[in-house]
Short mmCIF file of the C-alpha atoms (twelve columns), coordinates in Angstrom:
data_MODEL
# 
_entry.id   MODEL 
# 
loop_
_atom_site.group_PDB 
_atom_site.id 
_atom_site.type_symbol 
_atom_site.label_atom_id 
_atom_site.label_alt_id 
_atom_site.label_comp_id 
_atom_site.label_asym_id 
_atom_site.label_seq_id 
_atom_site.Cartn_x 
_atom_site.Cartn_y 
_atom_site.Cartn_z 
_atom_site.pdbx_PDB_model_num 
ATOM 1   C CA . UNK A 1   92.640  86.751  -90.491 1 
ATOM 2   C CA . UNK A 2   89.796  86.406  -87.939 1 
ATOM 3   C CA . UNK A 3   86.893  88.273  -89.695 1 
ATOM 4   C CA . UNK A 4   84.155  86.190  -91.075 1 
ATOM 5   C CA . UNK A 5   84.222  85.160  -94.962 1 
ATOM 6   C CA . UNK A 6   81.640  86.510  -97.391 1 
ATOM 7   C CA . UNK A 7   80.301  83.105  -98.122 1 
ATOM 8   C CA . UNK A 8   78.265  82.842  -94.972 1 
ATOM 9   C CA . UNK A 9   76.351  86.062  -95.378 1 
ATOM 10  C CA . UNK A 10  75.590  85.363  -98.859 1 
ATOM 11  C CA . UNK A 11  73.986  82.021  -98.155 1 
ATOM 12  C CA . UNK A 12  72.041  83.206  -95.193 1 
ATOM 13  C CA . UNK A 13  68.417  82.505  -95.573 1 
ATOM 14  C CA . UNK A 14  65.877  85.153  -95.465 1 
ATOM 15  C CA . UNK A 15  64.755  84.337  -91.950 1 
ATOM 16  C CA . UNK A 16  68.493  84.407  -90.664 1 
ATOM 17  C CA . UNK A 17  69.134  87.733  -92.555 1 
ATOM 18  C CA . UNK A 18  66.013  89.177  -90.821 1 
ATOM 19  C CA . UNK A 19  67.052  87.948  -87.305 1 
ATOM 20  C CA . UNK A 20  70.702  89.370  -88.151 1 
ATOM 21  C CA . UNK A 21  69.256  92.767  -89.037 1 
ATOM 22  C CA . UNK A 22  67.886  94.020  -85.431 1 
ATOM 23  C CA . UNK A 23  69.568  91.547  -83.057 1 
ATOM 24  C CA . UNK A 24  73.129  91.616  -84.723 1 
ATOM 25  C CA . UNK A 25  73.159  95.343  -85.073 1 
ATOM 26  C CA . UNK A 26  72.248  95.690  -81.412 1 
ATOM 27  C CA . UNK A 27  74.764  93.285  -80.463 1 
ATOM 28  C CA . UNK A 28  77.411  94.618  -82.588 1 
ATOM 29  C CA . UNK A 29  77.047  98.138  -80.914 1 
ATOM 30  C CA . UNK A 30  76.884  96.595  -77.427 1 
ATOM 31  C CA . UNK A 31  80.052  94.464  -78.095 1 
ATOM 32  C CA . UNK A 32  82.096  97.145  -79.902 1 
ATOM 33  C CA . UNK A 33  84.739  97.695  -77.276 1 
ATOM 34  C CA . UNK A 34  85.339  94.165  -76.777 1 
ATOM 35  C CA . UNK A 35  85.424  93.678  -80.666 1 
ATOM 36  C CA . UNK A 36  87.893  96.535  -81.193 1 
ATOM 37  C CA . UNK A 37  90.227  95.167  -78.622 1 
ATOM 38  C CA . UNK A 38  89.940  91.590  -79.973 1 
ATOM 39  C CA . UNK A 39  90.300  92.362  -83.732 1 
ATOM 40  C CA . UNK A 40  92.030  95.636  -84.269 1 
ATOM 41  C CA . UNK A 41  94.876  94.925  -86.833 1 
ATOM 42  C CA . UNK A 42  94.706  91.066  -86.163 1 
ATOM 43  C CA . UNK A 43  93.158  90.757  -89.652 1 
ATOM 44  C CA . UNK A 44  96.379  91.763  -91.139 1 
ATOM 45  C CA . UNK A 45  98.240  88.831  -89.864 1 
ATOM 46  C CA . UNK A 46  97.115  86.334  -92.324 1 
ATOM 47  C CA . UNK A 47  95.925  87.584  -95.773 1 
ATOM 48  C CA . UNK A 48  92.636  86.119  -97.072 1 
ATOM 49  C CA . UNK A 49  93.214  82.643  -98.154 1 
ATOM 50  C CA . UNK A 50  96.527  82.356  -96.191 1 
ATOM 51  C CA . UNK A 51  97.441  79.969  -93.539 1 
ATOM 52  C CA . UNK A 52  97.175  80.267  -89.737 1 
ATOM 53  C CA . UNK A 53  100.631 80.030  -88.191 1 
ATOM 54  C CA . UNK A 54  101.831 80.193  -84.617 1 
ATOM 55  C CA . UNK A 55  102.713 83.691  -84.838 1 
ATOM 56  C CA . UNK A 56  99.106  84.548  -85.696 1 
ATOM 57  C CA . UNK A 57  97.997  82.223  -82.992 1 
ATOM 58  C CA . UNK A 58  100.188 83.944  -80.315 1 
ATOM 59  C CA . UNK A 59  98.740  87.466  -81.193 1 
ATOM 60  C CA . UNK A 60  95.262  86.007  -80.941 1 
ATOM 61  C CA . UNK A 61  96.169  84.508  -77.724 1 
ATOM 62  C CA . UNK A 62  97.290  87.884  -76.427 1 
ATOM 63  C CA . UNK A 63  94.169  89.649  -77.766 1 
ATOM 64  C CA . UNK A 64  91.858  86.844  -76.212 1 
ATOM 65  C CA . UNK A 65  93.551  87.381  -72.791 1 
ATOM 66  C CA . UNK A 66  93.268  91.053  -72.945 1 
ATOM 67  C CA . UNK A 67  89.589  90.770  -73.562 1 
ATOM 68  C CA . UNK A 68  89.430  88.654  -70.268 1 
ATOM 69  C CA . UNK A 69  88.616  85.411  -72.087 1 
ATOM 70  C CA . UNK A 70  90.804  83.824  -69.475 1 
ATOM 71  C CA . UNK A 71  93.568  81.208  -69.765 1 
ATOM 72  C CA . UNK A 72  91.465  77.970  -69.776 1 
ATOM 73  C CA . UNK A 73  89.018  79.301  -72.382 1 
ATOM 74  C CA . UNK A 74  91.860  80.764  -74.423 1 
ATOM 75  C CA . UNK A 75  93.643  77.582  -74.541 1 
ATOM 76  C CA . UNK A 76  90.678  75.760  -75.422 1 
ATOM 77  C CA . UNK A 77  89.852  78.103  -78.381 1 
ATOM 78  C CA . UNK A 78  93.436  77.961  -79.757 1 
ATOM 79  C CA . UNK A 79  93.780  74.174  -79.266 1 
ATOM 80  C CA . UNK A 80  90.554  73.900  -81.078 1 
ATOM 81  C CA . UNK A 81  91.494  76.422  -83.822 1 
ATOM 82  C CA . UNK A 82  94.881  74.633  -84.521 1 
ATOM 83  C CA . UNK A 83  93.028  71.154  -84.993 1 
ATOM 84  C CA . UNK A 84  90.280  72.697  -87.227 1 
ATOM 85  C CA . UNK A 85  93.156  74.511  -89.374 1 
ATOM 86  C CA . UNK A 86  95.035  71.105  -89.659 1 
ATOM 87  C CA . UNK A 87  91.878  69.325  -90.949 1 
ATOM 88  C CA . UNK A 88  90.543  72.116  -93.121 1 
ATOM 89  C CA . UNK A 89  93.835  73.062  -94.885 1 
ATOM 90  C CA . UNK A 90  92.871  76.203  -96.773 1 
ATOM 91  C CA . UNK A 91  89.728  76.852  -94.840 1 
ATOM 92  C CA . UNK A 92  88.798  80.531  -94.140 1 
ATOM 93  C CA . UNK A 93  90.573  81.440  -90.850 1 
ATOM 94  C CA . UNK A 94  87.537  83.703  -89.804 1 
ATOM 95  C CA . UNK A 95  85.178  80.903  -90.148 1 
ATOM 96  C CA . UNK A 96  87.506  78.479  -88.138 1 
ATOM 97  C CA . UNK A 97  87.770  80.936  -85.291 1 
ATOM 98  C CA . UNK A 98  84.059  81.250  -85.322 1 
ATOM 99  C CA . UNK A 99  83.443  77.543  -84.919 1 
ATOM 100 C CA . UNK A 100 86.004  77.298  -82.218 1 
ATOM 101 C CA . UNK A 101 84.240  79.894  -80.295 1 
ATOM 102 C CA . UNK A 102 80.910  78.360  -80.744 1 
ATOM 103 C CA . UNK A 103 82.248  74.977  -79.525 1 
ATOM 104 C CA . UNK A 104 82.646  76.765  -75.970 1 
ATOM 105 C CA . UNK A 105 79.476  78.989  -76.057 1 
ATOM 106 C CA . UNK A 106 76.812  76.734  -77.646 1 
ATOM 107 C CA . UNK A 107 76.342  74.229  -74.683 1 
ATOM 108 C CA . UNK A 108 75.723  77.268  -72.169 1 
ATOM 109 C CA . UNK A 109 73.141  79.110  -74.547 1 
ATOM 110 C CA . UNK A 110 70.142  77.588  -73.007 1 
ATOM 111 C CA . UNK A 111 66.941  79.776  -72.998 1 
ATOM 112 C CA . UNK A 112 65.257  80.153  -69.514 1 
ATOM 113 C CA . UNK A 113 62.062  78.089  -69.520 1 
ATOM 114 C CA . UNK A 114 59.376  79.211  -67.026 1 
ATOM 115 C CA . UNK A 115 56.681  76.851  -67.902 1 
ATOM 116 C CA . UNK A 116 55.735  74.822  -64.889 1 
ATOM 117 C CA . UNK A 117 52.904  72.824  -63.549 1 
ATOM 118 C CA . UNK A 118 53.273  74.298  -60.023 1 
ATOM 119 C CA . UNK A 119 52.759  78.052  -60.800 1 
ATOM 120 C CA . UNK A 120 54.313  80.465  -60.235 1 
ATOM 121 C CA . UNK A 121 57.812  79.633  -61.505 1 
ATOM 122 C CA . UNK A 122 60.068  81.521  -59.191 1 
ATOM 123 C CA . UNK A 123 63.227  83.552  -60.305 1 
ATOM 124 C CA . UNK A 124 65.477  84.747  -57.600 1 
ATOM 125 C CA . UNK A 125 68.262  87.230  -58.674 1 
ATOM 126 C CA . UNK A 126 71.461  87.167  -56.561 1 
ATOM 127 C CA . UNK A 127 74.831  89.015  -56.732 1 
ATOM 128 C CA . UNK A 128 77.064  91.631  -55.369 1 
ATOM 129 C CA . UNK A 129 76.087  95.314  -54.982 1 
ATOM 130 C CA . UNK A 130 75.924  97.451  -58.124 1 
ATOM 131 C CA . UNK A 131 75.624  94.680  -60.775 1 
ATOM 132 C CA . UNK A 132 72.055  95.780  -61.785 1 
ATOM 133 C CA . UNK A 133 69.965  93.042  -60.107 1 
ATOM 134 C CA . UNK A 134 66.872  95.174  -59.706 1 
ATOM 135 C CA . UNK A 135 67.076  96.836  -63.203 1 
ATOM 136 C CA . UNK A 136 67.512  93.327  -64.749 1 
ATOM 137 C CA . UNK A 137 64.573  92.046  -62.842 1 
ATOM 138 C CA . UNK A 138 62.454  95.072  -64.147 1 
ATOM 139 C CA . UNK A 139 63.551  94.435  -67.814 1 
ATOM 140 C CA . UNK A 140 63.056  90.792  -67.453 1 
ATOM 141 C CA . UNK A 141 59.515  91.393  -66.090 1 
ATOM 142 C CA . UNK A 142 58.762  93.403  -69.022 1 
ATOM 143 C CA . UNK A 143 59.885  90.590  -71.312 1 
ATOM 144 C CA . UNK A 144 57.886  88.013  -69.641 1 
ATOM 145 C CA . UNK A 145 54.847  90.407  -69.749 1 
ATOM 146 C CA . UNK A 146 55.208  90.818  -73.467 1 
ATOM 147 C CA . UNK A 147 55.329  87.202  -73.956 1 
ATOM 148 C CA . UNK A 148 52.011  86.764  -72.265 1 
ATOM 149 C CA . UNK A 149 53.028  85.722  -68.882 1 
ATOM 150 C CA . UNK A 150 51.452  87.030  -65.711 1 
ATOM 151 C CA . UNK A 151 54.338  88.395  -63.623 1 
ATOM 152 C CA . UNK A 152 54.671  89.483  -60.029 1 
ATOM 153 C CA . UNK A 153 57.602  91.287  -58.533 1 
ATOM 154 C CA . UNK A 154 58.873  90.558  -54.957 1 
ATOM 155 C CA . UNK A 155 60.855  93.274  -53.281 1 
ATOM 156 C CA . UNK A 156 63.375  90.822  -51.419 1 
ATOM 157 C CA . UNK A 157 66.068  93.581  -51.153 1 
ATOM 158 C CA . UNK A 158 65.108  94.974  -47.810 1 
ATOM 159 C CA . UNK A 159 68.500  96.150  -46.837 1 
ATOM 160 C CA . UNK A 160 69.699  98.734  -49.528 1 
ATOM 161 C CA . UNK A 161 68.428  102.240 -49.175 1 
ATOM 162 C CA . UNK A 162 65.644  102.843 -51.826 1 
ATOM 163 C CA . UNK A 163 65.834  99.321  -53.230 1 
ATOM 164 C CA . UNK A 164 62.110  98.751  -52.288 1 
ATOM 165 C CA . UNK A 165 61.243  101.927 -54.213 1 
ATOM 166 C CA . UNK A 166 63.337  101.205 -57.206 1 
ATOM 167 C CA . UNK A 167 61.430  97.978  -57.687 1 
ATOM 168 C CA . UNK A 168 58.060  99.624  -57.209 1 
ATOM 169 C CA . UNK A 169 59.195  102.217 -59.967 1 
ATOM 170 C CA . UNK A 170 59.748  99.391  -62.343 1 
ATOM 171 C CA . UNK A 171 56.279  97.890  -61.316 1 
ATOM 172 C CA . UNK A 172 54.710  101.141 -62.280 1 
ATOM 173 C CA . UNK A 173 56.791  101.404 -65.460 1 
ATOM 174 C CA . UNK A 174 55.838  97.867  -66.733 1 
ATOM 175 C CA . UNK A 175 52.490  97.650  -65.077 1 
ATOM 176 C CA . UNK A 176 53.442  94.637  -62.812 1 
ATOM 177 C CA . UNK A 177 52.226  94.314  -59.257 1 
ATOM 178 C CA . UNK A 178 54.918  94.349  -56.532 1 
ATOM 179 C CA . UNK A 179 54.966  92.566  -53.193 1 
ATOM 180 C CA . UNK A 180 56.799  94.411  -50.557 1 
ATOM 181 C CA . UNK A 181 57.328  94.869  -46.766 1 
ATOM 182 C CA . UNK A 182 59.112  97.552  -44.787 1 
ATOM 183 C CA . UNK A 183 62.771  98.296  -44.974 1 
ATOM 184 C CA . UNK A 184 64.773  95.854  -42.891 1 
ATOM 185 C CA . UNK A 185 62.141  93.101  -43.025 1 
ATOM 186 C CA . UNK A 186 63.136  89.470  -43.528 1 
ATOM 187 C CA . UNK A 187 63.775  88.898  -47.051 1 
ATOM 188 C CA . UNK A 188 62.706  85.205  -46.879 1 
ATOM 189 C CA . UNK A 189 59.335  86.422  -45.595 1 
ATOM 190 C CA . UNK A 190 58.907  88.762  -48.329 1 
ATOM 191 C CA . UNK A 191 59.503  85.969  -51.140 1 
ATOM 192 C CA . UNK A 192 57.291  83.643  -49.162 1 
ATOM 193 C CA . UNK A 193 54.479  86.059  -49.314 1 
ATOM 194 C CA . UNK A 194 55.024  86.860  -52.837 1 
ATOM 195 C CA . UNK A 195 54.818  83.228  -54.011 1 
ATOM 196 C CA . UNK A 196 51.427  82.685  -52.029 1 
ATOM 197 C CA . UNK A 197 50.208  85.921  -53.394 1 
ATOM 198 C CA . UNK A 198 51.202  84.771  -56.813 1 
ATOM 199 C CA . UNK A 199 49.278  81.640  -56.524 1 
ATOM 200 C CA . UNK A 200 46.220  83.454  -55.349 1 
ATOM 201 C CA . UNK A 201 46.540  85.882  -58.297 1 
ATOM 202 C CA . UNK A 202 47.151  83.154  -60.853 1 
ATOM 203 C CA . UNK A 203 50.670  84.548  -61.646 1 
ATOM 204 C CA . UNK A 204 52.977  82.553  -64.027 1 
ATOM 205 C CA . UNK A 205 56.344  84.014  -62.759 1 
ATOM 206 C CA . UNK A 206 57.512  85.680  -59.429 1 
ATOM 207 C CA . UNK A 207 60.700  87.720  -59.797 1 
ATOM 208 C CA . UNK A 208 62.373  88.063  -56.418 1 
ATOM 209 C CA . UNK A 209 64.943  90.836  -55.820 1 
ATOM 210 C CA . UNK A 210 67.510  90.046  -53.052 1 
ATOM 211 C CA . UNK A 211 70.154  92.228  -51.373 1 
ATOM 212 C CA . UNK A 212 73.408  92.682  -52.725 1 
ATOM 213 C CA . UNK A 213 76.080  90.893  -50.873 1 
ATOM 214 C CA . UNK A 214 79.812  90.140  -50.964 1 
ATOM 215 C CA . UNK A 215 80.634  86.410  -52.194 1 
ATOM 216 C CA . UNK A 216 83.311  86.485  -49.348 1 
ATOM 217 C CA . UNK A 217 80.843  87.018  -46.536 1 
ATOM 218 C CA . UNK A 218 79.506  83.771  -45.159 1 
ATOM 219 C CA . UNK A 219 76.947  85.457  -42.888 1 
ATOM 220 C CA . UNK A 220 75.472  87.375  -45.972 1 
ATOM 221 C CA . UNK A 221 75.217  84.106  -48.000 1 
ATOM 222 C CA . UNK A 222 73.281  82.658  -45.135 1 
ATOM 223 C CA . UNK A 223 70.239  84.855  -45.808 1 
ATOM 224 C CA . UNK A 224 70.148  83.447  -49.468 1 
ATOM 225 C CA . UNK A 225 70.288  79.894  -48.114 1 
ATOM 226 C CA . UNK A 226 67.220  80.876  -45.960 1 
ATOM 227 C CA . UNK A 227 65.454  82.069  -48.941 1 
ATOM 228 C CA . UNK A 228 66.036  78.785  -50.896 1 
ATOM 229 C CA . UNK A 229 65.124  76.871  -47.734 1 
ATOM 230 C CA . UNK A 230 61.805  78.734  -47.492 1 
ATOM 231 C CA . UNK A 231 61.009  78.064  -51.196 1 
ATOM 232 C CA . UNK A 232 61.843  74.528  -50.791 1 
ATOM 233 C CA . UNK A 233 59.347  74.220  -47.955 1 
ATOM 234 C CA . UNK A 234 56.437  75.541  -49.639 1 
ATOM 235 C CA . UNK A 235 53.879  72.771  -50.768 1 
ATOM 236 C CA . UNK A 236 53.667  72.144  -53.511 1 
ATOM 237 C CA . UNK A 237 57.354  73.387  -54.106 1 
ATOM 238 C CA . UNK A 238 57.506  75.665  -56.990 1 
ATOM 239 C CA . UNK A 239 60.125  75.361  -59.597 1 
ATOM 240 C CA . UNK A 240 62.666  78.004  -59.303 1 
ATOM 241 C CA . UNK A 241 65.811  79.657  -60.893 1 
ATOM 242 C CA . UNK A 242 68.701  80.946  -58.880 1 
ATOM 243 C CA . UNK A 243 70.024  83.667  -61.432 1 
ATOM 244 C CA . UNK A 244 73.254  85.243  -60.699 1 
ATOM 245 C CA . UNK A 245 73.531  88.720  -62.022 1 
ATOM 246 C CA . UNK A 246 77.273  89.672  -63.043 1 
ATOM 247 C CA . UNK A 247 78.731  92.926  -64.206 1 
ATOM 248 C CA . UNK A 248 80.752  92.107  -67.285 1 
ATOM 249 C CA . UNK A 249 83.159  94.938  -66.484 1 
ATOM 250 C CA . UNK A 250 84.628  93.196  -63.501 1 
ATOM 251 C CA . UNK A 251 86.440  90.665  -65.728 1 
ATOM 252 C CA . UNK A 252 87.895  87.871  -64.146 1 
ATOM 253 C CA . UNK A 253 86.445  88.747  -60.744 1 
ATOM 254 C CA . UNK A 254 83.220  87.775  -62.154 1 
ATOM 255 C CA . UNK A 255 84.315  84.344  -62.523 1 
ATOM 256 C CA . UNK A 256 85.420  84.218  -58.826 1 
ATOM 257 C CA . UNK A 257 81.998  85.642  -57.871 1 
ATOM 258 C CA . UNK A 258 80.291  82.970  -59.947 1 
ATOM 259 C CA . UNK A 259 82.221  80.075  -58.247 1 
ATOM 260 C CA . UNK A 260 81.725  81.440  -54.801 1 
ATOM 261 C CA . UNK A 261 77.953  81.873  -55.216 1 
ATOM 262 C CA . UNK A 262 77.599  78.577  -57.056 1 
ATOM 263 C CA . UNK A 263 79.311  76.682  -54.131 1 
ATOM 264 C CA . UNK A 264 77.425  78.517  -51.570 1 
ATOM 265 C CA . UNK A 265 73.791  78.309  -53.015 1 
ATOM 266 C CA . UNK A 266 73.783  76.445  -56.054 1 
ATOM 267 C CA . UNK A 267 73.193  78.535  -59.181 1 
ATOM 268 C CA . UNK A 268 71.121  77.581  -62.185 1 
ATOM 269 C CA . UNK A 269 71.697  80.406  -64.629 1 
ATOM 270 C CA . UNK A 270 73.801  83.649  -65.096 1 
ATOM 271 C CA . UNK A 271 72.921  87.009  -66.477 1 
ATOM 272 C CA . UNK A 272 75.890  89.156  -67.653 1 
ATOM 273 C CA . UNK A 273 75.153  92.877  -67.682 1 
ATOM 274 C CA . UNK A 274 76.915  96.020  -68.986 1 
ATOM 275 C CA . UNK A 275 78.708  94.377  -71.838 1 
ATOM 276 C CA . UNK A 276 78.385  97.731  -73.765 1 
ATOM 277 C CA . UNK A 277 80.387  99.601  -71.323 1 
ATOM 278 C CA . UNK A 278 83.518  97.239  -71.327 1 
ATOM 279 C CA . UNK A 279 86.191  95.633  -73.427 1 
ATOM 280 C CA . UNK A 280 86.040  92.758  -71.050 1 
ATOM 281 C CA . UNK A 281 83.224  90.715  -72.927 1 
ATOM 282 C CA . UNK A 282 85.398  87.844  -73.458 1 
ATOM 283 C CA . UNK A 283 84.441  86.862  -69.714 1 
ATOM 284 C CA . UNK A 284 81.485  84.998  -71.241 1 
ATOM 285 C CA . UNK A 285 83.884  82.358  -72.577 1 
ATOM 286 C CA . UNK A 286 85.528  82.066  -69.249 1 
ATOM 287 C CA . UNK A 287 82.362  81.572  -67.470 1 
ATOM 288 C CA . UNK A 288 81.275  78.983  -70.050 1 
ATOM 289 C CA . UNK A 289 84.657  77.010  -70.030 1 
ATOM 290 C CA . UNK A 290 85.003  76.990  -66.214 1 
ATOM 291 C CA . UNK A 291 81.518  76.639  -64.926 1 
ATOM 292 C CA . UNK A 292 79.302  75.442  -67.663 1 
ATOM 293 C CA . UNK A 293 76.223  77.192  -66.046 1 
ATOM 294 C CA . UNK A 294 73.608  78.257  -68.459 1 
ATOM 295 C CA . UNK A 295 73.886  82.046  -69.654 1 
ATOM 296 C CA . UNK A 296 70.431  83.092  -69.821 1 
ATOM 297 C CA . UNK A 297 70.590  86.710  -70.768 1 
ATOM 298 C CA . UNK A 298 73.235  89.431  -71.478 1 
ATOM 299 C CA . UNK A 299 72.750  93.148  -71.246 1 
ATOM 300 C CA . UNK A 300 74.043  95.352  -73.964 1 
ATOM 301 C CA . UNK A 301 72.603  98.713  -73.179 1 
ATOM 302 C CA . UNK A 302 70.174  100.739 -71.065 1 
ATOM 303 C CA . UNK A 303 66.880  100.023 -72.837 1 
ATOM 304 C CA . UNK A 304 64.510  97.342  -71.849 1 
ATOM 305 C CA . UNK A 305 65.146  95.561  -75.182 1 
ATOM 306 C CA . UNK A 306 68.869  95.484  -74.516 1 
ATOM 307 C CA . UNK A 307 68.358  92.747  -72.199 1 
ATOM 308 C CA . UNK A 308 68.459  89.853  -74.574 1 
ATOM 309 C CA . UNK A 309 68.292  86.033  -74.347 1 
ATOM 310 C CA . UNK A 310 71.990  84.800  -74.725 1 
ATOM 311 C CA . UNK A 311 72.336  83.440  -78.245 1 
ATOM 312 C CA . UNK A 312 75.637  81.895  -79.075 1 
ATOM 313 C CA . UNK A 313 75.730  82.403  -82.844 1 
ATOM 314 C CA . UNK A 314 74.492  85.962  -82.665 1 
ATOM 315 C CA . UNK A 315 77.116  86.791  -79.944 1 
ATOM 316 C CA . UNK A 316 80.020  85.335  -81.802 1 
ATOM 317 C CA . UNK A 317 78.893  86.964  -85.080 1 
ATOM 318 C CA . UNK A 318 78.688  90.330  -83.455 1 
ATOM 319 C CA . UNK A 319 82.167  89.789  -81.762 1 
ATOM 320 C CA . UNK A 320 83.803  89.047  -85.198 1 
ATOM 321 C CA . UNK A 321 81.894  91.347  -87.368 1 
ATOM 322 C CA . UNK A 322 83.852  94.017  -89.149 1 
# 
């Protein structure tokens, strides 16, 4: 029922086919656990050319919820699918599902633009412990470097043991300079120094790491607010991104984290990591439906190139691929 029809792949232009070759293959591999949970045996519910009925929709609802799409996003997908099926009549069910999913994800698939008149552009990574903030910044730094941006890393996680050393290792691996102070230093001071150092060096982007903190601990959030205040007071004030890094395997708890961080400090984007290790990849839909924040990147593996800009069409195609 919910596999894509052959018409789309046959009509794909050469550029689209080339794009899907590497990107789609990587995404299919990274989303395999979520795809298997969502689609296993569901294709038997409606034969090719058949009609979408309530029994098929009920089964799809169960699978969407199991994949952590969430109640709100699941309801939106099903309502959209019902309406499309009513209008399309004998339209291919897989194509209709694809369109319903894209209606949710397309608005949040907004690439990160680091161009600014007041260089450097600052990206502050926030999130709870263990989500992969430092690794994400290292990979992002490599991507920006390869896109001909001059990048500086700021070791703003002065709390976690070995966090500074980990970022310095990424600096050595990618050839990017790192601004760091001693363990236990004030994080806002580190970021302040990094921004001024970046201006002196002619850096295009400063990537600032921060200590992991529980979204439920107000006193830990206070430090992040301080970092933002320090950035806001710099003249001329640099443009910046507050990027929440989330572990996809936490499922609906990721949505709770995002809401708390957004309320506390104001987020401007999301990175969803570790999609390759979980069947809960549907959390992307929950985040899009409930928050509407731009999803900048997704992580689908350990390699640097497995951190990818979020592309709604490629994501849905990989999720529905057979």
